Protein backbone atom coordinates (compact mmCIF):
# COMPACT_ATOMS: atom_id res chain seq x y z
CA UNK A 1 25.34 -35.44 36.86
CA UNK A 2 28.04 -37.15 38.91
CA UNK A 3 30.57 -34.41 38.10
CA UNK A 4 28.05 -31.82 39.28
CA UNK A 5 27.80 -33.56 42.65
CA UNK A 6 31.59 -33.82 42.95
CA UNK A 7 31.98 -30.15 42.06
CA UNK A 8 29.29 -29.18 44.54
CA UNK A 9 31.05 -31.20 47.21
CA UNK A 10 34.42 -29.56 46.51
CA UNK A 11 33.26 -25.95 46.17
CA UNK A 12 30.20 -26.03 48.38
CA UNK A 13 31.69 -26.64 51.81
CA UNK A 14 30.88 -23.15 53.07
CA UNK A 15 27.39 -22.86 51.60
CA UNK A 16 25.44 -24.62 54.31
CA UNK A 17 27.02 -22.98 57.40
CA UNK A 18 26.76 -19.50 55.88
CA UNK A 19 23.14 -20.07 54.85
CA UNK A 20 22.25 -21.42 58.31
CA UNK A 21 23.88 -18.42 60.01
CA UNK A 22 22.00 -16.07 57.68
CA UNK A 23 18.73 -17.89 58.33
CA UNK A 24 19.16 -17.82 62.12
CA UNK A 25 20.25 -14.18 62.08
CA UNK A 26 17.30 -13.11 59.96
CA UNK A 27 14.89 -15.00 62.24
CA UNK A 28 16.49 -13.32 65.24
CA UNK A 29 16.13 -9.93 63.56
CA UNK A 30 12.46 -10.63 62.86
CA UNK A 31 11.85 -11.51 66.51
CA UNK A 32 13.74 -8.64 68.08
CA UNK A 33 12.49 -6.08 65.59
CA UNK A 34 8.88 -7.19 65.98
CA UNK A 35 9.24 -6.83 69.75
CA UNK A 36 10.73 -3.34 69.32
CA UNK A 37 7.93 -2.31 66.99
CA UNK A 38 5.35 -3.61 69.46
CA UNK A 39 6.93 -1.72 72.37
CA UNK A 40 7.40 1.55 70.43
CA UNK A 41 4.17 1.84 68.45
CA UNK A 42 3.56 5.41 69.58
CA UNK A 43 7.12 6.58 68.87
CA UNK A 44 6.99 5.12 65.36
CA UNK A 45 3.94 7.22 64.51
CA UNK A 46 5.26 10.34 66.27
CA UNK A 47 8.65 10.20 64.56
CA UNK A 48 7.16 9.17 61.21
CA UNK A 49 9.41 6.09 61.01
CA UNK A 50 6.86 3.87 59.30
CA UNK A 51 8.79 3.75 56.02
CA UNK A 52 12.04 2.76 57.75
CA UNK A 53 10.20 0.03 59.66
CA UNK A 54 8.70 -1.31 56.43
CA UNK A 55 12.08 -1.23 54.67
CA UNK A 56 13.68 -3.18 57.53
CA UNK A 57 10.96 -5.82 57.39
CA UNK A 58 11.43 -6.15 53.62
CA UNK A 59 15.22 -6.50 53.95
CA UNK A 60 14.85 -9.12 56.69
CA UNK A 61 12.32 -11.00 54.55
CA UNK A 62 14.68 -10.96 51.55
CA UNK A 63 17.45 -12.37 53.78
CA UNK A 64 15.12 -15.08 55.02
CA UNK A 65 14.11 -16.08 51.49
CA UNK A 66 17.66 -16.08 50.09
CA UNK A 67 19.11 -18.17 52.89
CA UNK A 68 16.24 -20.66 52.95
CA UNK A 69 16.42 -21.11 49.16
CA UNK A 70 20.18 -21.72 49.42
CA UNK A 71 19.63 -24.34 52.13
CA UNK A 72 16.82 -26.10 50.29
CA UNK A 73 18.66 -26.22 46.96
CA UNK A 74 21.83 -27.42 48.68
CA UNK A 75 19.94 -30.28 50.32
CA UNK A 76 18.03 -31.34 47.18
CA UNK A 77 20.49 -32.08 44.39
CA UNK A 78 17.73 -33.04 41.93
CA UNK A 79 16.68 -29.45 41.41
CA UNK A 80 20.18 -28.25 40.66
CA UNK A 81 19.51 -27.45 37.04
CA UNK A 82 16.78 -24.95 37.87
CA UNK A 83 19.28 -22.14 38.42
CA UNK A 84 22.22 -22.83 36.12
CA UNK A 85 24.95 -25.26 35.32
CA UNK A 86 27.21 -23.65 37.91
CA UNK A 87 25.21 -24.64 40.97
CA UNK A 88 27.88 -24.17 43.69
CA UNK A 89 28.58 -20.59 42.66
CA UNK A 90 24.87 -19.80 42.52
CA UNK A 91 24.23 -21.31 45.93
CA UNK A 92 27.24 -19.55 47.40
CA UNK A 93 25.92 -16.28 46.01
CA UNK A 94 22.51 -16.92 47.51
CA UNK A 95 23.97 -17.83 50.91
CA UNK A 96 26.29 -14.84 51.12
CA UNK A 97 23.59 -12.48 49.83
CA UNK A 98 21.28 -13.75 52.55
CA UNK A 99 24.01 -13.14 55.11
CA UNK A 100 24.62 -9.60 53.85
CA UNK A 101 20.91 -8.76 53.86
CA UNK A 102 20.51 -10.14 57.39
CA UNK A 103 23.47 -8.06 58.58
CA UNK A 104 21.94 -4.96 57.00
CA UNK A 105 18.64 -5.68 58.74
CA UNK A 106 20.51 -6.18 62.03
CA UNK A 107 22.21 -2.83 61.63
CA UNK A 108 18.94 -1.11 60.86
CA UNK A 109 17.37 -2.73 63.92
CA UNK A 110 20.21 -1.42 66.08
CA UNK A 111 19.84 2.04 64.57
CA UNK A 112 16.11 2.11 65.19
CA UNK A 113 16.58 0.81 68.74
CA UNK A 114 18.98 3.65 69.50
CA UNK A 115 16.59 6.12 67.86
CA UNK A 116 13.62 4.95 69.92
CA UNK A 117 15.51 4.56 73.19
């Protein structure tokens, strides 16, 4: 167990900042996108963009879940064996996946903003 903590300390330096950035970005996307959906309700129905709106919400939710799981598992070392023996690589994958999904949701939000403008 001690070697797992040492390995996590050596290889896990970038997990927490990346996961926090992904979490904040996905929360920001949720807020901005919800405001855009509220302001453009009529345009969404007229342009039949309901599916794109739903997909963007799903992607932002996936980003939120991935980054929050990476943060919670990084902070609680006792649950490290739930995923695998290679905890730092798993957490790094979760954190970077959350960041990628939040960037995709940000791009879709920008696209929909320009479409509804």
